[in-house]
XYZ file of C-alpha atoms in Angstrom:
761
model
C 114.180 129.450 92.698
C 116.448 129.249 89.761
C 116.475 129.076 86.042
C 118.930 129.045 83.212
C 119.653 132.203 81.275
C 120.374 132.322 77.575
C 123.098 134.540 76.222
C 120.660 136.136 73.817
C 118.316 137.043 76.627
C 121.196 138.561 78.589
C 122.449 140.652 75.650
C 118.966 142.037 75.025
C 118.590 143.439 78.531
C 118.288 147.213 78.914
C 121.313 149.106 80.209
C 121.535 149.333 84.000
C 120.621 152.662 85.625
C 123.500 155.079 86.053
C 122.615 155.942 89.665
C 123.960 152.609 90.931
C 127.665 151.879 91.025
C 128.667 149.959 87.852
C 129.938 147.004 89.872
C 126.737 146.806 91.894
C 124.524 147.068 88.802
C 126.542 144.406 86.966
C 126.259 142.019 89.920
C 122.513 142.558 90.162
C 122.003 142.017 86.432
C 124.055 138.802 86.263
C 121.355 136.167 85.866
C 123.661 133.390 87.021
C 124.179 135.249 90.305
C 120.405 135.695 90.665
C 119.740 131.968 90.409
C 119.007 131.751 94.121
C 116.352 134.460 94.213
C 114.762 134.617 90.755
C 112.481 132.209 88.942
C 112.099 132.595 85.189
C 108.749 131.911 83.553
C 107.271 132.012 80.056
C 104.207 134.250 79.674
C 101.172 133.391 77.605
C 102.484 135.600 74.758
C 105.766 133.679 74.702
C 107.769 136.412 76.421
C 110.121 135.789 79.323
C 109.308 137.028 82.818
C 111.278 137.064 86.059
C 109.893 136.685 89.575
C 112.379 137.891 92.182
C 112.237 137.768 95.969
C 113.960 140.642 97.820
C 114.800 141.276 101.442
C 113.993 144.877 102.410
C 115.899 147.041 104.870
C 114.169 149.826 106.783
C 110.582 148.607 106.560
C 108.466 148.752 109.713
C 104.786 148.915 108.857
C 102.107 148.551 106.211
C 102.538 152.189 105.164
C 106.188 151.444 104.336
C 105.009 148.516 102.201
C 102.668 150.796 100.270
C 105.461 153.297 99.579
C 107.691 150.587 98.099
C 104.900 149.103 95.992
C 103.979 152.530 94.607
C 107.621 153.250 93.721
C 107.937 149.983 91.791
C 104.644 150.053 89.928
C 105.718 153.084 87.913
C 108.871 151.301 86.675
C 108.400 150.112 83.052
C 108.202 146.342 82.826
C 106.999 145.728 86.396
C 103.861 143.593 86.242
C 103.353 143.102 89.984
C 105.008 144.175 93.250
C 103.880 142.896 96.628
C 105.453 143.633 100.020
C 104.795 141.833 103.283
C 105.777 144.167 106.121
C 105.797 141.382 108.718
C 108.358 139.255 106.844
C 110.136 142.288 105.275
C 109.992 140.581 101.881
C 109.211 141.981 98.440
C 108.223 139.870 95.446
C 108.357 141.501 92.001
C 107.238 140.158 88.629
C 109.152 141.974 85.874
C 110.015 141.857 82.185
C 113.794 141.528 81.618
C 113.404 142.897 78.070
C 112.030 146.214 79.366
C 113.998 146.771 82.561
C 117.063 145.326 84.325
C 116.820 144.107 87.895
C 119.130 146.937 89.008
C 116.398 149.429 88.000
C 114.040 147.797 90.493
C 116.654 148.053 93.242
C 117.236 151.707 92.316
C 113.485 152.460 92.505
C 113.337 151.002 96.004
C 116.475 152.921 96.950
C 114.976 156.203 95.732
C 111.919 155.496 97.867
C 114.290 155.458 100.858
C 114.701 151.716 101.418
C 117.198 149.067 100.390
C 116.343 145.917 98.433
C 118.649 142.913 98.117
C 117.945 139.555 96.431
C 116.673 137.515 99.361
C 118.873 134.452 99.006
C 122.183 136.233 98.535
C 124.456 136.215 101.565
C 124.863 140.003 101.402
C 121.087 140.357 101.921
C 121.297 138.516 105.200
C 124.497 140.333 106.157
C 122.727 143.631 105.516
C 119.788 142.627 107.695
C 122.173 141.579 110.469
C 123.942 144.937 110.123
C 120.598 146.722 110.316
C 119.806 144.850 113.540
C 123.194 145.848 115.011
C 122.655 149.484 114.046
C 119.200 149.412 115.642
C 120.778 148.095 118.830
C 123.377 150.898 118.790
C 120.645 153.509 118.351
C 118.818 152.005 121.297
C 121.989 151.987 123.403
C 122.737 155.654 122.679
C 119.144 156.687 123.388
C 119.005 154.648 126.598
C 122.362 155.933 127.864
C 121.482 159.567 127.151
C 118.024 159.081 128.663
C 119.547 157.915 131.949
C 121.897 160.907 132.042
C 119.067 163.301 131.246
C 116.908 161.740 133.958
C 119.753 162.070 136.435
C 120.189 165.775 135.632
C 116.434 166.428 135.648
C 115.694 164.688 138.948
C 117.012 167.560 141.155
C 114.687 170.004 139.377
C 111.679 167.790 140.196
C 112.514 167.138 143.857
C 113.881 170.550 144.847
C 111.599 173.176 146.335
C 111.059 176.401 144.353
C 114.104 178.659 144.645
C 116.213 175.918 146.261
C 118.456 175.603 143.169
C 120.354 178.711 142.158
C 119.276 180.154 138.755
C 122.730 179.771 137.210
C 122.955 176.140 138.363
C 119.422 175.497 137.096
C 120.368 176.924 133.689
C 123.506 174.759 133.648
C 121.455 171.613 134.350
C 119.041 172.495 131.527
C 121.843 173.188 129.033
C 123.540 169.901 129.943
C 120.199 168.132 129.461
C 119.787 169.759 126.050
C 123.328 168.748 125.004
C 122.655 165.129 125.997
C 119.464 165.209 123.942
C 121.359 166.082 120.746
C 122.790 162.539 120.161
C 119.281 161.177 120.574
C 117.935 163.595 117.955
C 120.848 163.341 115.507
C 121.482 159.584 115.713
C 118.911 157.552 117.618
C 115.788 159.235 116.190
C 117.155 159.060 112.641
C 114.877 156.173 111.506
C 111.738 158.124 112.442
C 112.765 161.250 110.523
C 114.002 159.156 107.586
C 110.774 157.186 107.427
C 108.671 160.352 107.598
C 110.683 161.991 104.824
C 110.351 158.927 102.578
C 106.599 158.840 103.067
C 106.107 162.562 102.413
C 108.336 162.411 99.347
C 106.034 159.732 97.930
C 103.004 161.891 98.865
C 101.892 159.243 101.340
C 101.539 159.151 105.082
C 103.306 156.499 107.126
C 103.586 155.527 110.746
C 106.754 157.623 111.151
C 105.082 160.890 110.099
C 103.146 161.582 113.344
C 106.037 160.188 115.417
C 108.591 162.444 113.700
C 106.309 165.476 114.052
C 105.892 164.711 117.754
C 109.635 164.276 118.344
C 110.539 167.401 116.381
C 107.855 169.524 118.074
C 108.971 168.352 121.514
C 112.607 169.134 120.780
C 111.820 172.585 119.373
C 109.640 173.422 122.367
C 112.189 171.967 124.785
C 114.950 174.009 123.179
C 112.874 177.164 123.486
C 112.214 176.480 127.178
C 115.893 175.686 127.796
C 117.102 179.025 126.464
C 114.003 181.090 127.329
C 112.375 179.722 130.520
C 108.875 180.981 131.132
C 108.126 181.658 127.460
C 105.056 180.561 125.519
C 105.873 176.862 126.036
C 105.981 177.054 129.825
C 108.803 176.482 132.254
C 109.438 172.738 131.769
C 111.476 171.585 128.723
C 110.301 167.939 128.977
C 113.533 166.736 127.329
C 113.516 163.837 129.758
C 110.160 162.795 128.258
C 111.589 163.190 124.754
C 114.581 160.923 125.394
C 112.379 158.477 127.261
C 109.791 157.969 124.552
C 112.465 157.758 121.823
C 114.123 155.030 123.895
C 110.828 153.220 124.387
C 110.003 153.415 120.685
C 113.445 152.109 119.688
C 113.286 149.327 122.286
C 109.892 148.260 121.033
C 111.046 148.412 117.413
C 114.206 146.383 118.096
C 112.358 143.700 120.060
C 109.685 143.635 117.376
C 112.402 143.205 114.724
C 113.821 140.221 116.583
C 110.391 138.724 117.137
C 109.412 139.095 113.484
C 112.688 137.448 112.459
C 111.808 134.498 114.663
C 108.382 134.194 113.053
C 109.948 133.612 109.607
C 113.154 131.806 110.586
C 111.874 128.406 109.438
C 110.901 129.810 106.041
C 114.246 131.603 105.714
C 116.098 128.437 106.686
C 114.414 126.609 103.819
C 115.308 129.369 101.357
C 118.990 129.108 102.337
C 119.417 125.338 102.029
C 121.244 125.369 98.682
C 125.063 125.662 98.794
C 126.764 128.565 97.000
C 129.416 126.284 95.483
C 130.213 122.597 95.157
C 133.010 120.320 93.887
C 132.450 119.130 90.306
C 134.412 116.053 89.163
C 135.953 115.709 85.712
C 136.016 112.403 83.852
C 139.435 111.612 85.381
C 138.197 112.382 88.885
C 139.818 115.824 89.193
C 137.743 118.111 91.414
C 137.001 121.791 90.683
C 134.997 124.118 92.922
C 132.245 125.790 90.868
C 129.274 128.002 91.650
C 126.033 126.069 92.034
C 124.516 128.202 89.259
C 127.112 126.781 86.819
C 126.142 123.133 87.336
C 124.437 121.147 84.572
C 122.329 117.989 84.499
C 124.611 114.955 84.281
C 127.494 116.517 86.242
C 129.265 114.356 88.813
C 129.723 116.252 92.053
C 131.208 115.526 95.456
C 128.993 116.623 98.343
C 130.780 117.037 101.676
C 129.338 115.975 105.005
C 127.146 118.758 106.363
C 126.553 120.241 102.891
C 123.216 120.351 101.088
C 122.713 118.582 97.775
C 122.506 121.280 95.051
C 119.977 119.360 92.955
C 118.077 116.096 92.606
C 120.275 113.179 91.630
C 121.440 109.616 92.175
C 124.094 108.535 94.658
C 127.001 106.994 92.734
C 129.728 106.472 95.341
C 129.624 106.216 99.122
C 126.997 105.588 101.772
C 125.522 108.282 104.001
C 122.523 109.548 105.935
C 120.439 112.487 104.727
C 118.183 114.963 106.498
C 115.003 115.603 104.479
C 113.010 117.102 107.357
C 112.423 120.480 105.674
C 111.539 118.884 102.335
C 109.568 115.750 103.121
C 108.626 116.193 106.759
C 110.566 113.028 107.719
C 112.295 113.926 110.983
C 114.648 110.918 111.153
C 117.894 110.701 109.138
C 117.457 108.404 106.141
C 120.027 105.892 104.882
C 121.234 106.325 101.306
C 123.414 103.888 99.328
C 124.733 103.833 95.724
C 121.799 103.861 93.342
C 119.454 105.660 95.741
C 117.874 109.002 94.866
C 118.744 112.185 96.785
C 116.692 115.384 96.880
C 118.122 118.842 96.243
C 118.155 120.920 99.412
C 118.409 117.901 101.734
C 121.500 117.743 103.972
C 124.263 115.153 103.728
C 124.823 114.105 107.353
C 127.175 111.136 107.077
C 130.201 111.175 104.814
C 131.356 112.717 101.510
C 129.534 111.132 98.570
C 129.560 111.400 94.788
C 126.242 112.231 93.119
C 125.182 112.354 89.461
C 122.807 115.278 88.994
C 119.470 114.499 87.387
C 117.592 117.779 87.871
C 118.539 121.361 88.673
C 116.753 124.631 89.229
C 113.071 124.662 88.330
C 113.060 120.917 87.731
C 113.751 120.042 91.378
C 111.359 119.349 94.207
C 113.249 121.967 96.214
C 112.391 124.676 93.651
C 108.685 123.854 93.938
C 108.846 124.090 97.725
C 110.816 127.361 97.654
C 108.228 128.819 95.294
C 105.517 128.031 97.842
C 107.600 129.462 100.698
C 108.315 132.669 98.763
C 104.613 133.069 98.126
C 103.889 132.696 101.844
C 106.549 135.287 102.724
C 105.098 137.945 100.419
C 101.369 137.209 100.323
C 99.017 139.582 102.097
C 95.738 137.837 103.012
C 92.391 139.602 102.740
C 92.362 140.281 106.474
C 95.789 141.944 106.237
C 94.809 143.997 103.190
C 91.748 145.240 105.081
C 93.833 146.435 108.049
C 96.347 148.012 105.659
C 93.544 150.013 104.059
C 92.520 151.243 107.503
C 96.052 152.380 108.407
C 96.203 155.346 105.988
C 92.890 157.003 106.931
C 93.652 156.256 110.569
C 96.909 158.237 110.397
C 95.154 161.218 108.813
C 92.625 161.046 111.628
C 95.506 161.060 114.127
C 96.947 164.251 112.606
C 93.521 165.880 112.650
C 92.980 164.886 116.306
C 96.403 166.208 117.290
C 95.751 169.526 115.539
C 92.332 169.803 117.206
C 93.851 168.989 120.604
C 96.485 171.723 120.181
C 93.800 174.226 119.144
C 91.522 173.426 122.095
C 94.298 173.332 124.691
C 95.705 176.605 123.361
C 92.535 178.142 124.772
C 92.359 176.058 127.965
C 96.048 175.996 128.982
C 98.451 177.328 126.294
C 101.705 175.949 127.835
C 100.235 172.415 127.795
C 98.799 172.580 124.270
C 101.899 171.353 122.486
C 102.510 168.497 124.925
C 98.946 167.213 124.583
C 99.247 167.310 120.795
C 102.551 165.416 120.965
C 101.006 162.744 123.201
C 98.155 162.256 120.722
C 100.594 161.961 117.808
C 102.777 159.421 119.577
C 100.194 157.197 121.201
C 97.844 156.671 118.247
C 99.880 154.499 115.929
C 98.355 151.814 113.668
C 101.497 149.694 113.786
C 99.939 147.184 116.183
C 96.831 147.022 113.988
C 98.927 146.424 110.853
C 100.963 143.642 112.483
C 98.082 141.911 114.272
C 97.252 139.423 111.493
C 100.416 138.968 109.362
C 102.740 138.339 112.299
C 100.537 135.517 113.600
C 99.916 133.995 110.157
C 103.613 133.998 109.267
C 104.531 132.536 112.627
C 102.064 129.703 112.084
C 103.279 129.155 108.500
C 106.875 128.927 109.742
C 105.929 126.366 112.380
C 104.072 124.292 109.780
C 107.082 124.429 107.439
C 109.198 122.917 110.211
C 106.656 120.074 110.425
C 106.637 119.521 106.669
C 103.360 121.283 105.810
C 103.631 124.055 103.220
C 101.099 126.879 103.091
C 100.173 128.096 99.618
C 97.588 130.671 100.700
C 97.660 132.483 104.051
C 93.936 133.210 103.704
C 93.421 129.465 104.088
C 94.085 129.636 107.837
C 90.772 131.410 108.383
C 88.870 129.024 106.107
C 90.469 125.990 107.778
C 89.583 127.222 111.251
C 85.926 127.622 110.190
C 85.624 124.289 108.328
C 83.160 121.755 109.723
C 83.180 118.954 107.116
C 86.301 116.951 106.196
C 85.996 115.097 102.914
C 88.572 112.541 101.747
C 89.416 110.821 98.519
C 90.063 107.090 98.958
C 92.758 105.721 96.681
C 96.159 107.227 97.393
C 94.772 109.442 100.170
C 93.346 107.227 102.904
C 95.081 104.236 101.327
C 98.605 103.660 100.078
C 99.535 102.770 96.519
C 100.458 99.208 97.480
C 98.004 96.323 97.701
C 97.747 93.811 100.535
C 95.959 90.408 100.634
C 92.525 90.820 102.157
C 91.049 87.301 101.940
C 91.975 83.748 100.959
C 89.561 81.312 99.229
C 90.378 77.591 99.476
C 88.159 74.643 98.634
C 87.546 72.000 101.243
C 90.383 69.481 101.365
C 92.897 71.763 99.650
C 96.516 71.817 100.851
C 96.693 75.528 101.661
C 100.371 75.652 102.626
C 101.513 73.893 99.446
C 99.337 76.067 97.214
C 100.498 79.293 98.946
C 104.117 78.173 98.552
C 103.658 77.607 94.828
C 101.792 80.907 94.449
C 104.549 82.865 96.210
C 107.276 81.155 94.169
C 105.514 81.831 90.873
C 104.564 85.427 91.844
C 108.237 86.189 92.496
C 108.888 85.751 88.757
C 106.520 88.601 87.790
C 106.617 92.374 88.318
C 102.846 92.833 88.047
C 101.573 94.832 91.084
C 99.357 91.943 92.254
C 102.243 89.479 91.932
C 104.594 91.790 93.806
C 102.020 92.243 96.586
C 101.435 88.489 96.802
C 105.149 87.657 96.949
C 105.688 90.287 99.646
C 102.750 89.108 101.777
C 103.287 85.308 101.741
C 106.042 83.675 103.816
C 109.282 82.709 102.100
C 108.432 79.869 99.727
C 110.397 76.740 99.107
C 112.374 76.669 95.896
C 110.480 75.462 92.829
C 112.308 74.637 89.606
C 109.980 76.456 87.239
C 110.653 76.181 83.519
C 108.994 77.400 80.323
C 107.942 80.557 82.168
C 105.668 82.787 80.119
C 103.806 85.959 81.113
C 100.811 87.337 79.214
C 100.017 91.035 79.705
C 96.701 91.522 81.462
C 96.279 87.771 82.100
C 99.011 86.364 84.315
C 102.062 84.116 84.379
C 102.325 80.422 83.512
C 105.148 77.921 84.151
C 105.841 74.205 84.245
C 106.841 72.514 87.516
C 109.278 69.646 88.170
C 106.673 66.980 87.338
C 105.673 68.567 84.034
C 102.367 70.092 85.172
C 101.519 73.508 83.817
C 100.464 76.058 86.488
C 98.840 79.416 86.009
C 98.768 82.452 88.318
C 96.593 85.340 87.209
C 93.053 86.491 86.550
C 90.336 83.966 87.533
C 88.990 83.575 84.002
C 92.421 82.928 82.493
C 93.368 80.475 85.230
C 90.019 78.693 84.816
C 88.411 79.369 88.202
C 84.683 79.713 87.695
C 83.587 80.617 91.220
C 86.063 83.408 91.951
C 84.920 86.243 94.265
C 84.032 89.614 92.737
C 84.341 93.202 93.923
C 88.036 93.395 94.799
C 91.223 92.690 92.793
C 91.708 88.907 92.758
C 94.479 86.601 91.586
C 94.091 82.817 91.395
C 96.452 79.827 91.149
C 95.647 76.458 89.611
C 97.250 73.826 87.354
C 95.795 73.072 83.936
C 92.878 70.660 84.281
C 92.830 71.148 88.035
C 90.270 69.784 90.417
C 88.517 72.250 92.738
C 90.734 71.313 95.705
C 93.846 72.362 93.720
C 92.642 75.927 93.250
C 93.332 78.943 95.480
C 92.275 82.597 95.095
C 93.701 85.652 96.846
C 91.637 88.797 97.261
C 93.505 92.104 97.555
C 92.683 95.482 98.936
C 94.502 98.786 99.206
C 96.606 99.174 102.326
C 95.130 101.689 104.764
C 97.629 104.362 105.758
C 98.998 103.686 109.211
C 97.989 107.070 110.599
C 94.575 107.288 108.886
C 92.466 106.026 111.848
C 94.299 108.340 114.259
C 93.968 111.354 111.934
C 90.262 110.796 111.336
C 89.622 110.297 115.052
C 91.405 113.592 115.783
C 89.273 115.442 113.222
C 86.140 113.877 114.671
C 87.226 115.036 118.132
C 87.530 118.580 116.736
C 83.854 118.457 115.757
C 84.370 117.732 112.061
C 81.873 115.610 110.119
C 83.716 113.018 107.962
C 82.795 112.171 104.371
C 84.334 109.883 101.720
C 84.189 110.616 97.984
C 85.714 107.930 95.778
C 85.748 106.923 92.150
C 86.194 103.280 93.191
C 83.405 100.713 93.376
C 80.815 101.511 96.005
C 81.377 98.220 97.820
C 85.104 98.868 98.139
C 84.532 102.463 99.303
C 81.968 101.360 101.901
C 84.258 98.636 103.209
C 87.078 101.093 103.762
C 84.754 103.698 105.311
C 83.506 101.086 107.777
C 87.097 100.414 108.872
C 87.764 104.060 109.723
C 84.319 105.077 110.963
C 83.125 107.286 108.087
C 79.333 107.166 107.868
C 78.620 109.072 104.644
C 80.183 107.480 101.548
C 79.789 108.103 97.832
C 81.434 105.530 95.581
C 81.812 105.345 91.785
C 81.885 109.170 91.788
C 83.186 110.972 88.717
C 84.970 114.327 89.093
C 81.649 116.028 88.272
C 79.852 113.907 90.887
C 82.412 115.015 93.455
C 81.886 118.665 92.508
C 78.119 118.271 92.769
C 78.389 116.669 96.205
C 80.702 119.415 97.420
C 78.425 122.154 96.071
C 75.447 120.543 97.805
C 77.235 120.537 101.173
C 78.245 124.159 100.689
C 74.643 125.127 99.863
C 73.650 123.511 103.153
C 75.948 125.972 104.902
C 78.947 123.723 105.518
C 82.587 124.821 105.184
C 84.252 121.910 103.434
C 87.843 120.725 103.888
C 88.916 118.457 101.003
C 91.899 116.096 101.000
C 93.077 114.473 97.770
C 96.065 113.510 95.693
C 95.048 112.564 92.165
C 94.681 114.422 88.898
C 90.912 113.913 89.052
C 90.838 115.521 92.507
C 92.097 118.899 91.214
C 88.621 120.362 90.425
C 87.154 119.469 93.819
C 90.303 120.680 95.640
C 89.924 124.034 93.901
C 86.175 124.224 94.693
C 86.507 123.337 98.407
C 86.632 126.092 101.029
C 90.063 124.805 102.039
C 92.076 121.887 100.692
C 95.070 119.656 101.373
C 97.135 117.766 98.811
C 99.598 115.010 99.661
C 103.139 115.381 98.352
C 103.098 112.097 96.417
C 100.085 113.277 94.414
C 99.822 114.934 91.027
C 101.302 118.375 90.367
C 97.873 119.708 89.348
C 96.317 118.580 92.641
C 99.083 120.357 94.538
C 98.626 123.552 92.508
C 94.910 123.623 93.339
C 95.341 123.041 97.073
C 95.916 125.449 99.960
C 98.223 123.192 101.974
C 100.707 120.535 100.830
C 101.643 117.786 103.290
C 105.217 116.694 102.637
C 105.678 113.050 103.460
C 101.917 112.494 102.948
C 101.262 112.135 106.690
C 97.518 112.358 107.329
C 98.103 113.119 111.025
C 99.334 116.588 109.977
C 95.833 117.541 108.782
C 94.132 117.646 112.221
C 97.324 119.149 113.675
C 97.238 121.901 111.057
C 93.562 122.589 111.674
C 94.184 122.836 115.424
C 96.979 125.322 114.726
C 94.721 127.300 112.382
C 92.029 127.567 115.069
C 94.621 128.744 117.591
C 96.184 131.177 115.106
C 92.850 132.825 114.304
C 92.136 133.144 118.026
C 95.484 134.925 118.386
C 94.705 137.200 115.419
C 91.354 138.158 116.937
C 93.002 138.837 120.293
C 95.637 140.981 118.575
C 93.022 143.014 116.724
C 90.984 143.387 119.912
C 94.073 144.516 121.817
C 94.980 147.093 119.146
C 91.414 148.459 119.157
C 91.185 148.570 122.965
C 94.591 150.224 123.258
C 93.583 153.073 120.957
C 90.096 153.360 122.478
C 91.647 153.759 125.929
C 94.760 155.832 125.208
C 93.420 158.381 122.715
C 90.900 159.897 125.182
C 93.589 159.934 127.908
C 95.946 161.815 125.595
C 93.234 164.256 124.481
C 92.326 165.227 128.052
C 96.005 165.691 128.936
C 96.324 162.735 131.324
C 98.957 160.927 129.240
C 102.468 162.450 129.222
C 104.646 162.111 126.134
C 106.946 159.498 127.653
C 103.965 157.319 128.601
C 102.574 157.723 125.079
C 105.882 156.472 123.640
C 105.911 153.536 126.025
C 102.309 152.710 125.132
C 102.946 152.831 121.402
C 106.055 150.626 121.620
C 104.415 148.289 124.090
C 101.287 147.784 122.002
C 103.278 146.697 118.934
C 105.484 144.461 121.039
C 102.517 142.800 122.746
C 100.977 142.056 119.345
C 104.164 140.514 117.918
C 105.007 138.497 121.040
C 101.451 137.193 121.158
C 101.723 136.295 117.466
C 104.780 134.143 118.197
C 102.519 131.825 120.193
C 101.045 130.672 116.884
C 104.432 129.176 116.010
C 104.925 127.117 119.145
């Protein structure tokens, strides 16, 4: 996502906030440096608006997402802020005239998190550093846990009075000392997260966890230095270190799993090079930042480097990888004069390219915009679970308090431990991750196949669809025409007439002439002279013997009995007899994978329909070829809308596939829709999925993945509900120790995320 920045716009920006280091603020507010993560748009009132994608450090759950969104919405100039906890991405729409970007980063920082423009290398370095730190915290907690367990084991296995009191005290003090690194270092994220939430007057996942850890440590400390007091005789520090270790292990594995679910989307965002060699008029090369390039620049792209924009190959031959942009998995040959796409990889040799489009004007920018939307969008299902998370956490606190109160009467020394178990085990993290992790994993897998998801909600609609409706021209058929039938009079010399037709067609660039020349075998050479082409009629020329021949529309050529219904071109000499005339009927070429794709949809239980603006006869003929029973030809855009509305009133969930400008209304009205990448921009904007490379076989494959993904989401939600339904009563009756509660909480989130990864296979 990129866009040029005017000097006037830059000078008018508000001053950066003083709380950030001047160098950091200046770097954040340099629009050229933000070219990789910010798209600039013009609002309806003519004002300028930025849309920036951030990577967020320190976010673990939906409650964290709410804290960040609340912190940003109070910043002047912020029109929208949306966080996806599963992908750890934040997308902000903001007014550069009212606030600098550094103010947004500062607001996130004050909320206790860190935001970095998502496509800058330091953002990915920071996330890698965060992962390393998380691993260190886990290592320290695990090492101390093992030492604590080793020192605690004798106390558990020895008979009463078998260990001398002074030695027993020494073991407990050593255990307490080994617990300190866990509290001061390893448990830091839980206390930090709780503090951030409370400071924003919100409740997050870390609040009950931090309360449980702190209460256990306080009680364990009291028991260590005053055995037999109000908290009993057991310090349970082994349980404390164990459940902190389990929580950190689950969080680290979850972090890695979530990174895998979005790796394909991240890979697409990082395709553009940071710098490239620009060539002067004399051929001198200078390395410049990609943001400084302009349309018309000559650049040298090294082997293994991505093209920084759309352009034309000027020097050299190479192979390019367009898999992430067009869905074509094989390397493609490119020679001087061929077009190259920004973001595709140069696989062969260094080449020189003249840039034709940069930034927002490239196909890559459109794709990145769709990917960014997928990374930050929260579908309705996810928003519903997020709304549940807050009240659920308050319920957890109330249950824990009630458990402590009841157990204080039943068995006072156990009261605190039961309350801690309730706090730890009842975490909505698994519930919050159940849907987004699976949806993002599926979206990443589709991106690798060349299918872009514009709306994550569409997975559910696609899985429930039962009618697949197709446009004809450009969707089931290709743009090119192919000969469908040949009409020769009795006694005509077919080979000679076809040879003349092919030779004459080669002199014209009319689509029918091009199709005819491509379809007929190589013709013998004819010395045509006095060649003349009339727009809308055809081409005429004189042969070696002086006869005038015409190739074109039947009426202009003079053929009275030409077939009707399909595009037709005829050949005949002036004053020809019937046996000297030949007519070629044409039809649109059926896409190679159309029969296979339609058969796959039929096998999935989908009813197939065809809606076309073409003549009814032509639409029915094509439908018969591919086995579509219900056909509506000569349909206007309004007719298509009416047909779709009728099917929806009958209770059907309609999947629509189209490519043209006139398909945009029906694509928007359908329950779920696909647009092909060669189609109009408006059709793509109105669709839920875009198939790069226009491969129809991806439609049934995507639907099959959607069905599987929604099954995984339902299983995840069921697992999260069953886990809480089972573990909460166990904790309340005192049958679940604190360490088991920690293991259960970490395990439940991990099970959900690992199960979600299956959607990306």
